[in-house]
């Protein structure tokens, strides 16, 4: 099966997103080859794995990630909101996730840096990847073109990908202009023509967030190289492998 399975924020359909529980649950499925995670910086400059700029939805804390030190974030419960069985789950640091996934899974790391909210995040993350010997095991993605350009400046060896979810615009042109080799696109925005065009030019395509078998099959029929990013990797397994 060429339409690789990407676990969106880990196995976020069943476990609290962007936690060790979600990542480990995804890793237990042998057909999951990628995990997508989100990274921000704490006030004291530690890259942490969390999606929202605010702590309120996915932790028992309040306020902005950028206004908290790592020691403060570490004390929060990032699992109880999902289910009582996940109480005590913590916000992971990116370093911890890299150590868990190294040589086991590839990572799509979205840098949450709209408007350069986190100055220096690009160098912080690329330096960490280099120190772990994992530059070749990840792709750094962002909606923000400036972030992608700064990633290239920080480390030209790191792969970069544009995230695109606009009804209008030219994603292929933007990928070309940014010299990216990866497009992360909302699945409803992807067409057969765009998939063929990008694949022929060596651009890897990931469609998100696809949780229904019908949509997974439609994307697989559209092009065999489209990666399927899903909260429910178990549905991917049932759809394509019957497991």
GROMACS .gro file of C-alpha atoms in nm, residues 35-205:
model
  171
   35UNK     CA    1   0.325   1.070   1.301
   36UNK     CA    2   0.226   1.435   1.270
   37UNK     CA    3   0.290   1.657   1.574
   38UNK     CA    4   0.277   2.029   1.656
   39UNK     CA    5   0.560   2.225   1.818
   40UNK     CA    6   0.576   2.557   2.001
   41UNK     CA    7   0.828   2.718   2.237
   42UNK     CA    8   0.795   2.776   2.608
   43UNK     CA    9   0.887   3.113   2.754
   44UNK     CA   10   1.231   2.975   2.839
   45UNK     CA   11   1.286   2.839   2.489
   46UNK     CA   12   1.204   2.468   2.518
   47UNK     CA   13   1.031   2.315   2.211
   48UNK     CA   14   0.715   2.141   2.332
   49UNK     CA   15   0.453   1.928   2.157
   50UNK     CA   16   0.110   2.091   2.172
   51UNK     CA   17  -0.131   2.218   1.906
   52UNK     CA   18  -0.323   2.514   2.046
   53UNK     CA   19  -0.158   2.844   2.134
   54UNK     CA   20  -0.375   2.834   2.447
   55UNK     CA   21  -0.351   2.568   2.715
   56UNK     CA   22  -0.721   2.568   2.794
   57UNK     CA   23  -0.857   2.300   2.559
   58UNK     CA   24  -0.608   2.016   2.605
   59UNK     CA   25  -0.473   2.068   2.958
   60UNK     CA   26  -0.597   2.170   3.300
   61UNK     CA   27  -0.395   2.490   3.266
   62UNK     CA   28  -0.491   2.835   3.142
   63UNK     CA   29  -0.319   3.098   2.935
   64UNK     CA   30  -0.074   3.090   2.647
   65UNK     CA   31   0.201   2.836   2.588
   66UNK     CA   32   0.446   3.117   2.513
   67UNK     CA   33   0.389   3.271   2.856
   68UNK     CA   34   0.481   2.957   3.052
   69UNK     CA   35   0.817   2.807   3.144
   70UNK     CA   36   0.885   2.439   3.075
   71UNK     CA   37   0.879   2.363   3.448
   72UNK     CA   38   0.527   2.506   3.469
   73UNK     CA   39   0.397   2.319   3.164
   74UNK     CA   40   0.545   1.997   3.296
   75UNK     CA   41   0.312   2.005   3.594
   76UNK     CA   42  -0.006   2.022   3.386
   77UNK     CA   43  -0.241   1.734   3.311
   78UNK     CA   44  -0.271   1.696   2.933
   79UNK     CA   45  -0.484   1.381   2.932
   80UNK     CA   46  -0.777   1.413   3.170
   81UNK     CA   47  -0.980   1.620   2.924
   82UNK     CA   48  -0.999   1.316   2.693
   83UNK     CA   49  -1.080   1.051   2.952
   84UNK     CA   50  -1.012   0.976   3.316
   85UNK     CA   51  -0.794   0.683   3.207
   86UNK     CA   52  -0.547   0.934   3.062
   87UNK     CA   53  -0.521   1.154   3.369
   88UNK     CA   54  -0.161   1.241   3.441
   89UNK     CA   55  -0.046   1.251   3.079
   90UNK     CA   56   0.205   1.530   3.034
   91UNK     CA   57   0.290   1.774   2.756
   92UNK     CA   58   0.599   1.617   2.598
   93UNK     CA   59   0.907   1.807   2.495
   94UNK     CA   60   1.012   1.767   2.135
   95UNK     CA   61   1.339   1.615   2.253
   96UNK     CA   62   1.151   1.339   2.435
   97UNK     CA   63   0.939   1.262   2.128
   98UNK     CA   64   1.246   1.251   1.905
   99UNK     CA   65   1.413   1.003   2.139
  100UNK     CA   66   1.103   0.783   2.140
  101UNK     CA   67   1.057   0.782   1.761
  102UNK     CA   68   1.418   0.777   1.638
  103UNK     CA   69   1.474   0.505   1.378
  104UNK     CA   70   1.118   0.381   1.434
  105UNK     CA   71   0.888   0.639   1.278
  106UNK     CA   72   0.919   0.949   1.065
  107UNK     CA   73   0.784   1.275   1.198
  108UNK     CA   74   0.594   1.557   1.034
  109UNK     CA   75   0.665   1.846   1.272
  110UNK     CA   76   0.437   2.146   1.227
  111UNK     CA   77   0.596   2.463   1.360
  112UNK     CA   78   0.318   2.676   1.509
  113UNK     CA   79   0.471   3.012   1.434
  114UNK     CA   80   0.212   3.240   1.277
  115UNK     CA   81   0.355   3.586   1.227
  116UNK     CA   82   0.689   3.482   1.380
  117UNK     CA   83   0.528   3.437   1.720
  118UNK     CA   84   0.831   3.237   1.829
  119UNK     CA   85   1.146   3.411   1.704
  120UNK     CA   86   1.428   3.158   1.671
  121UNK     CA   87   1.211   2.847   1.678
  122UNK     CA   88   1.349   2.736   1.341
  123UNK     CA   89   1.712   2.729   1.457
  124UNK     CA   90   1.618   2.580   1.794
  125UNK     CA   91   1.439   2.290   1.627
  126UNK     CA   92   1.688   2.229   1.346
  127UNK     CA   93   1.978   2.234   1.595
  128UNK     CA   94   1.795   1.980   1.810
  129UNK     CA   95   1.732   1.755   1.510
  130UNK     CA   96   2.098   1.773   1.414
  131UNK     CA   97   2.211   1.693   1.768
  132UNK     CA   98   1.994   1.379   1.764
  133UNK     CA   99   2.108   1.277   1.416
  134UNK     CA  100   1.748   1.298   1.293
  135UNK     CA  101   1.756   1.567   1.027
  136UNK     CA  102   1.678   1.305   0.764
  137UNK     CA  103   1.391   1.150   0.958
  138UNK     CA  104   1.157   1.449   0.964
  139UNK     CA  105   0.986   1.713   0.757
  140UNK     CA  106   0.924   2.058   0.907
  141UNK     CA  107   0.592   2.206   0.796
  142UNK     CA  108   0.416   2.538   0.844
  143UNK     CA  109   0.140   2.757   0.708
  144UNK     CA  110   0.383   3.049   0.739
  145UNK     CA  111   0.617   3.110   0.441
  146UNK     CA  112   0.860   3.309   0.657
  147UNK     CA  113   0.897   3.018   0.895
  148UNK     CA  114   0.979   2.785   0.606
  149UNK     CA  115   1.238   3.026   0.467
  150UNK     CA  116   1.402   3.060   0.808
  151UNK     CA  117   1.413   2.678   0.838
  152UNK     CA  118   1.609   2.664   0.514
  153UNK     CA  119   1.845   2.934   0.639
  154UNK     CA  120   1.894   2.754   0.970
  155UNK     CA  121   1.969   2.418   0.806
  156UNK     CA  122   1.947   2.372   0.427
  157UNK     CA  123   1.954   1.994   0.477
  158UNK     CA  124   1.619   1.976   0.653
  159UNK     CA  125   1.310   1.892   0.446
  160UNK     CA  126   1.036   2.152   0.447
  161UNK     CA  127   0.669   2.141   0.362
  162UNK     CA  128   0.396   2.397   0.306
  163UNK     CA  129   0.061   2.353   0.481
  164UNK     CA  130  -0.225   2.469   0.261
  165UNK     CA  131  -0.600   2.483   0.326
  166UNK     CA  132  -0.731   2.774   0.119
  167UNK     CA  133  -1.018   2.744  -0.126
  168UNK     CA  134  -0.826   2.979  -0.354
  169UNK     CA  135  -0.463   3.013  -0.448
  170UNK     CA  136  -0.193   2.814  -0.617
  171UNK     CA  137  -0.044   2.554  -0.383
  172UNK     CA  138   0.183   2.411  -0.652
  173UNK     CA  139   0.322   2.755  -0.726
  174UNK     CA  140   0.378   2.831  -0.359
  175UNK     CA  141   0.557   2.500  -0.304
  176UNK     CA  142   0.781   2.581  -0.602
  177UNK     CA  143   0.850   2.937  -0.487
  178UNK     CA  144   0.944   2.817  -0.138
  179UNK     CA  145   1.156   2.532  -0.279
  180UNK     CA  146   0.965   2.281  -0.066
  181UNK     CA  147   0.949   1.908  -0.132
  182UNK     CA  148   0.631   1.842   0.067
  183UNK     CA  149   0.271   1.967   0.061
  184UNK     CA  150   0.037   1.916   0.356
  185UNK     CA  151  -0.314   1.993   0.233
  186UNK     CA  152  -0.670   1.970   0.362
  187UNK     CA  153  -0.810   1.662   0.188
  188UNK     CA  154  -1.107   1.845   0.038
  189UNK     CA  155  -0.866   2.085  -0.139
  190UNK     CA  156  -0.680   1.811  -0.323
  191UNK     CA  157  -0.762   1.731  -0.685
  192UNK     CA  158  -0.639   1.450  -0.911
  193UNK     CA  159  -0.467   1.702  -1.138
  194UNK     CA  160  -0.279   1.867  -0.851
  195UNK     CA  161  -0.178   1.527  -0.711
  196UNK     CA  162  -0.044   1.412  -1.048
  197UNK     CA  163   0.136   1.740  -1.112
  198UNK     CA  164   0.316   1.748  -0.775
  199UNK     CA  165   0.398   1.378  -0.764
  200UNK     CA  166   0.558   1.399  -1.109
  201UNK     CA  167   0.784   1.674  -0.976
  202UNK     CA  168   0.893   1.478  -0.670
  203UNK     CA  169   0.677   1.663  -0.418
  204UNK     CA  170   0.537   1.441  -0.145
  205UNK     CA  171   0.169   1.502  -0.066
   0.00000   0.00000   0.00000
